[in-house]
């Protein structure tokens, strides 16, 4: 059974870059028709899709992030990562990594990690 | 972007009740519609994919229907563990978008 686990700093200063990693266990990140996604949720609010990457190289991002997001995959470590640049307080949220099946539905999720943007 | 609107935003019900949550898309999305359940402090969990397919391991009291712009999630007989927030999500186009959520509370 696949498991995902987010890791990274819980506190990031405004204007800096948020960096998170998702470690995948129980499955190879490079096998199957899976897309590897990031989703976030501000406290008490709904879910916002950030973007995803296929290990074949294709990516899609939410335009609302104005090109600040970059997702990459490291198949040797079975991990994928999110970088979000020029963060502000509005980027404070719980960040989830997820496995998207065939770019259709999010079938497996990490437990989520809270990132606070504050000086 | 495709806007997903759920109704109601909150709902009070009792154990054993039949409950229906509605999700409406701002344009036709065929059956590219998924439903998730989220409990406080936990990640969302996939319940229904492709509008009506039950995810493995999800109790059969959950069902989904609809196509085009209008979709429903039905819980046939509420159990105590079903009190949570439910989200719909479209996978018809980018960016993927979610409904605002429906919080199901105990009456």
Coordinates of C-alpha atoms in Angstrom, one line a residue:
Chain A
X1 CA 0.0 0.0 0.0
X2 CA 1.5 3.3 -1.0
X3 CA 2.3 5.9 1.7
X4 CA 3.2 9.5 1.3
X5 CA 4.9 11.7 3.8
X6 CA 5.6 15.5 3.6
X7 CA 8.6 17.1 5.1
X8 CA 10.1 20.5 5.2
X9 CA 10.4 23.7 7.3
X10 CA 7.3 24.7 9.2
X11 CA 8.1 28.4 9.2
X12 CA 9.2 30.4 6.2
X13 CA 9.9 34.2 6.1
X14 CA 8.0 36.4 3.7
X15 CA 9.5 36.8 0.3
X16 CA 11.5 33.6 0.7
X17 CA 11.0 30.2 -1.0
X18 CA 8.9 27.5 0.6
X19 CA 10.4 24.0 -0.1
X20 CA 8.7 20.8 0.7
X21 CA 9.5 17.2 -0.1
X22 CA 7.2 14.2 -0.3
X23 CA 8.6 10.8 0.3
X24 CA 6.8 7.9 -1.3
X25 CA 6.9 4.4 0.1
X26 CA 5.3 1.2 -0.9
X27 CA 5.4 2.0 -4.6
X28 CA 7.8 3.2 -7.2
X29 CA 7.3 6.8 -8.1
X30 CA 8.3 6.1 -11.7
X31 CA 5.9 3.2 -12.4
X32 CA 2.3 3.3 -13.4
X33 CA 0.2 6.1 -14.8
X34 CA 0.4 8.3 -11.8
X35 CA 0.8 12.1 -11.4
X36 CA 2.4 13.4 -8.3
X37 CA 0.5 16.4 -6.9
X38 CA 0.6 19.1 -4.3
X39 CA -2.6 20.5 -2.7
X40 CA -2.9 23.1 0.1
X41 CA -5.6 24.1 2.6
X42 CA -5.5 27.3 4.6
X43 CA -6.8 26.9 8.2
X44 CA -10.6 26.6 8.2
X45 CA -10.8 26.8 4.4
X46 CA -11.2 24.6 1.3
X47 CA -8.7 22.8 -0.8
X48 CA -6.6 24.4 -3.5
X49 CA -4.7 22.4 -6.1
X50 CA -1.2 23.7 -6.7
X51 CA 0.0 21.5 -9.5
X52 CA 1.3 18.1 -10.5
X53 CA 4.1 16.3 -12.4
X54 CA 4.2 13.1 -14.3
X55 CA 7.5 11.3 -14.1
X56 CA 7.7 11.4 -17.9
X57 CA 8.3 15.1 -17.4
X58 CA 5.0 16.9 -18.0
X59 CA 3.7 19.4 -15.4
X60 CA 0.7 21.5 -14.9
X61 CA 0.3 24.3 -12.4
X62 CA -2.5 26.4 -11.0
X63 CA -2.3 29.8 -12.8
X64 CA -3.5 31.5 -9.6
X65 CA 0.0 31.0 -8.2
X66 CA 1.4 33.2 -11.0
X67 CA 4.3 30.9 -11.9
X68 CA 5.7 30.8 -8.4
X69 CA 5.4 27.0 -8.0
X70 CA 7.8 24.4 -9.3
X71 CA 7.4 20.7 -8.9
X72 CA 10.2 18.2 -9.5
X73 CA 10.7 14.5 -9.1
X74 CA 13.7 12.6 -7.8
X75 CA 13.2 9.0 -8.9
X76 CA 16.4 7.8 -7.3
X77 CA 15.1 8.8 -3.9
X78 CA 11.4 8.1 -4.7
X79 CA 10.6 11.6 -3.8
X80 CA 9.0 14.6 -5.3
X81 CA 9.2 18.3 -4.2
X82 CA 7.5 21.6 -4.3
X83 CA 9.1 25.0 -4.4
X84 CA 7.0 28.1 -4.0
X85 CA 8.8 31.4 -4.4
X86 CA 8.1 34.9 -3.0
X87 CA 5.8 33.6 -0.3
X88 CA 3.4 35.9 1.6
X89 CA 1.2 35.3 4.6
X90 CA -1.5 34.2 2.1
X91 CA 0.6 31.1 1.5
X92 CA 0.2 29.9 5.1
X93 CA -1.6 26.6 4.9
X94 CA -1.4 22.8 5.4
X95 CA 0.3 21.4 2.4
X96 CA -0.6 17.9 1.2
X97 CA 1.2 15.7 -1.3
X98 CA -1.0 13.3 -3.2
X99 CA -0.9 10.6 -5.9
X100 CA -3.2 11.3 -8.7
X101 CA -4.4 8.3 -10.6
X102 CA -4.2 8.9 -14.4
X103 CA -4.5 12.6 -13.8
X104 CA -8.1 11.9 -12.7
X105 CA -8.5 11.5 -8.9
X106 CA -6.4 11.8 -5.8
X107 CA -6.3 8.3 -4.5
X108 CA -3.5 8.6 -1.9
X109 CA -2.6 11.5 0.3
X110 CA 0.1 12.4 2.8
X111 CA -0.9 13.4 6.3
X112 CA -0.2 17.1 5.5
X113 CA 2.3 19.6 6.9
X114 CA 1.6 23.0 8.2
X115 CA 3.7 25.8 6.7
X116 CA 3.4 29.3 8.3
X117 CA 4.8 32.3 6.5
X118 CA 5.8 34.9 9.1
X119 CA 8.8 37.0 10.0
Chain B
X1 CA -11.5 27.9 -14.2
X2 CA -14.4 25.6 -13.6
X3 CA -16.3 26.7 -10.4
X4 CA -17.6 23.9 -8.2
X5 CA -20.5 24.9 -5.9
X6 CA -21.7 22.5 -3.2
X7 CA -25.0 22.7 -1.4
X8 CA -25.7 22.9 1.4
X9 CA -22.5 24.4 3.0
X10 CA -23.5 22.7 6.3
X11 CA -26.0 20.1 7.3
X12 CA -27.2 18.6 10.5
X13 CA -28.5 15.1 10.5
X14 CA -29.0 12.1 12.8
X15 CA -27.5 8.6 12.8
X16 CA -29.5 6.5 10.4
X17 CA -30.6 9.4 8.2
X18 CA -30.3 9.4 4.5
X19 CA -28.3 12.4 3.4
X20 CA -27.7 14.0 0.0
X21 CA -25.1 16.5 -0.9
X22 CA -25.1 18.3 -4.2
X23 CA -22.3 19.6 -6.4
X24 CA -22.8 21.8 -9.4
X25 CA -20.1 22.7 -12.0
X26 CA -20.0 26.0 -13.8
X27 CA -19.8 24.1 -17.1
X28 CA -20.3 20.5 -18.3
X29 CA -17.6 18.1 -16.9
X30 CA -19.1 14.9 -18.2
X31 CA -18.4 12.4 -15.3
X32 CA -15.0 13.8 -14.3
X33 CA -16.2 14.3 -10.7
X34 CA -14.8 13.0 -7.5
X35 CA -15.9 13.1 -3.9
X36 CA -13.7 13.2 -0.7
X37 CA -14.3 13.0 3.0
X38 CA -12.2 15.0 5.4
X39 CA -12.1 14.7 9.2
X40 CA -10.6 17.3 11.4
X41 CA -6.8 17.3 11.3
X42 CA -6.7 14.6 8.7
X43 CA -6.1 14.4 5.0
X44 CA -9.0 14.1 2.6
X45 CA -10.0 10.5 1.7
X46 CA -11.3 9.5 -1.7
X47 CA -14.8 8.1 -1.6
X48 CA -16.2 8.2 -5.1
X49 CA -14.4 8.7 -8.4
X50 CA -15.7 9.3 -11.9
X51 CA -19.0 10.4 -10.5
X52 CA -20.3 7.0 -9.4
X53 CA -17.5 4.5 -8.8
X54 CA -16.9 3.5 -5.2
X55 CA -13.3 3.6 -4.1
X56 CA -12.1 0.3 -2.8
X57 CA -12.7 -0.1 1.0
X58 CA -15.4 2.6 1.1
X59 CA -18.7 1.4 2.6
X60 CA -21.5 0.8 0.2
X61 CA -23.8 3.2 2.0
X62 CA -21.9 5.9 0.0
X63 CA -23.0 6.4 -3.6
X64 CA -22.5 9.0 -6.2
X65 CA -24.5 10.0 -9.3
X66 CA -24.8 12.7 -12.0
X67 CA -23.2 13.9 -15.2
X68 CA -22.7 17.1 -17.0
X69 CA -23.1 19.9 -14.4
X70 CA -25.1 18.3 -11.6
X71 CA -23.9 15.6 -9.2
X72 CA -24.9 14.1 -5.9
X73 CA -23.3 12.2 -3.1
X74 CA -25.7 10.1 -1.0
X75 CA -25.1 8.4 2.3
X76 CA -27.9 5.9 2.7
X77 CA -27.8 5.5 6.5
X78 CA -25.5 7.8 8.4
X79 CA -23.1 6.3 10.8
X80 CA -21.3 8.1 13.6
X81 CA -18.0 8.0 11.7
X82 CA -19.5 9.8 8.7
X83 CA -19.7 13.2 10.4
X84 CA -17.1 15.1 8.5
X85 CA -16.6 17.6 5.7
X86 CA -17.2 16.5 2.1
X87 CA -15.6 18.0 -1.0
X88 CA -16.3 17.5 -4.7
X89 CA -13.5 17.9 -7.2
X90 CA -13.5 18.1 -11.0
X91 CA -10.8 16.6 -13.2
X92 CA -12.2 17.7 -16.5
X93 CA -9.8 20.6 -17.0
X94 CA -6.9 22.5 -15.5
X95 CA -6.7 23.8 -12.9
X96 CA -8.3 21.1 -10.9
X97 CA -10.8 22.7 -8.6
X98 CA -12.7 21.7 -5.5
X99 CA -16.1 22.7 -4.1
X100 CA -16.1 24.8 -1.0
X101 CA -17.1 21.8 1.2
X102 CA -20.2 20.6 3.0
X103 CA -19.8 20.1 6.8
X104 CA -22.0 17.3 8.0
X105 CA -22.8 17.7 11.7
X106 CA -24.6 15.6 14.3
X107 CA -28.1 16.8 15.1

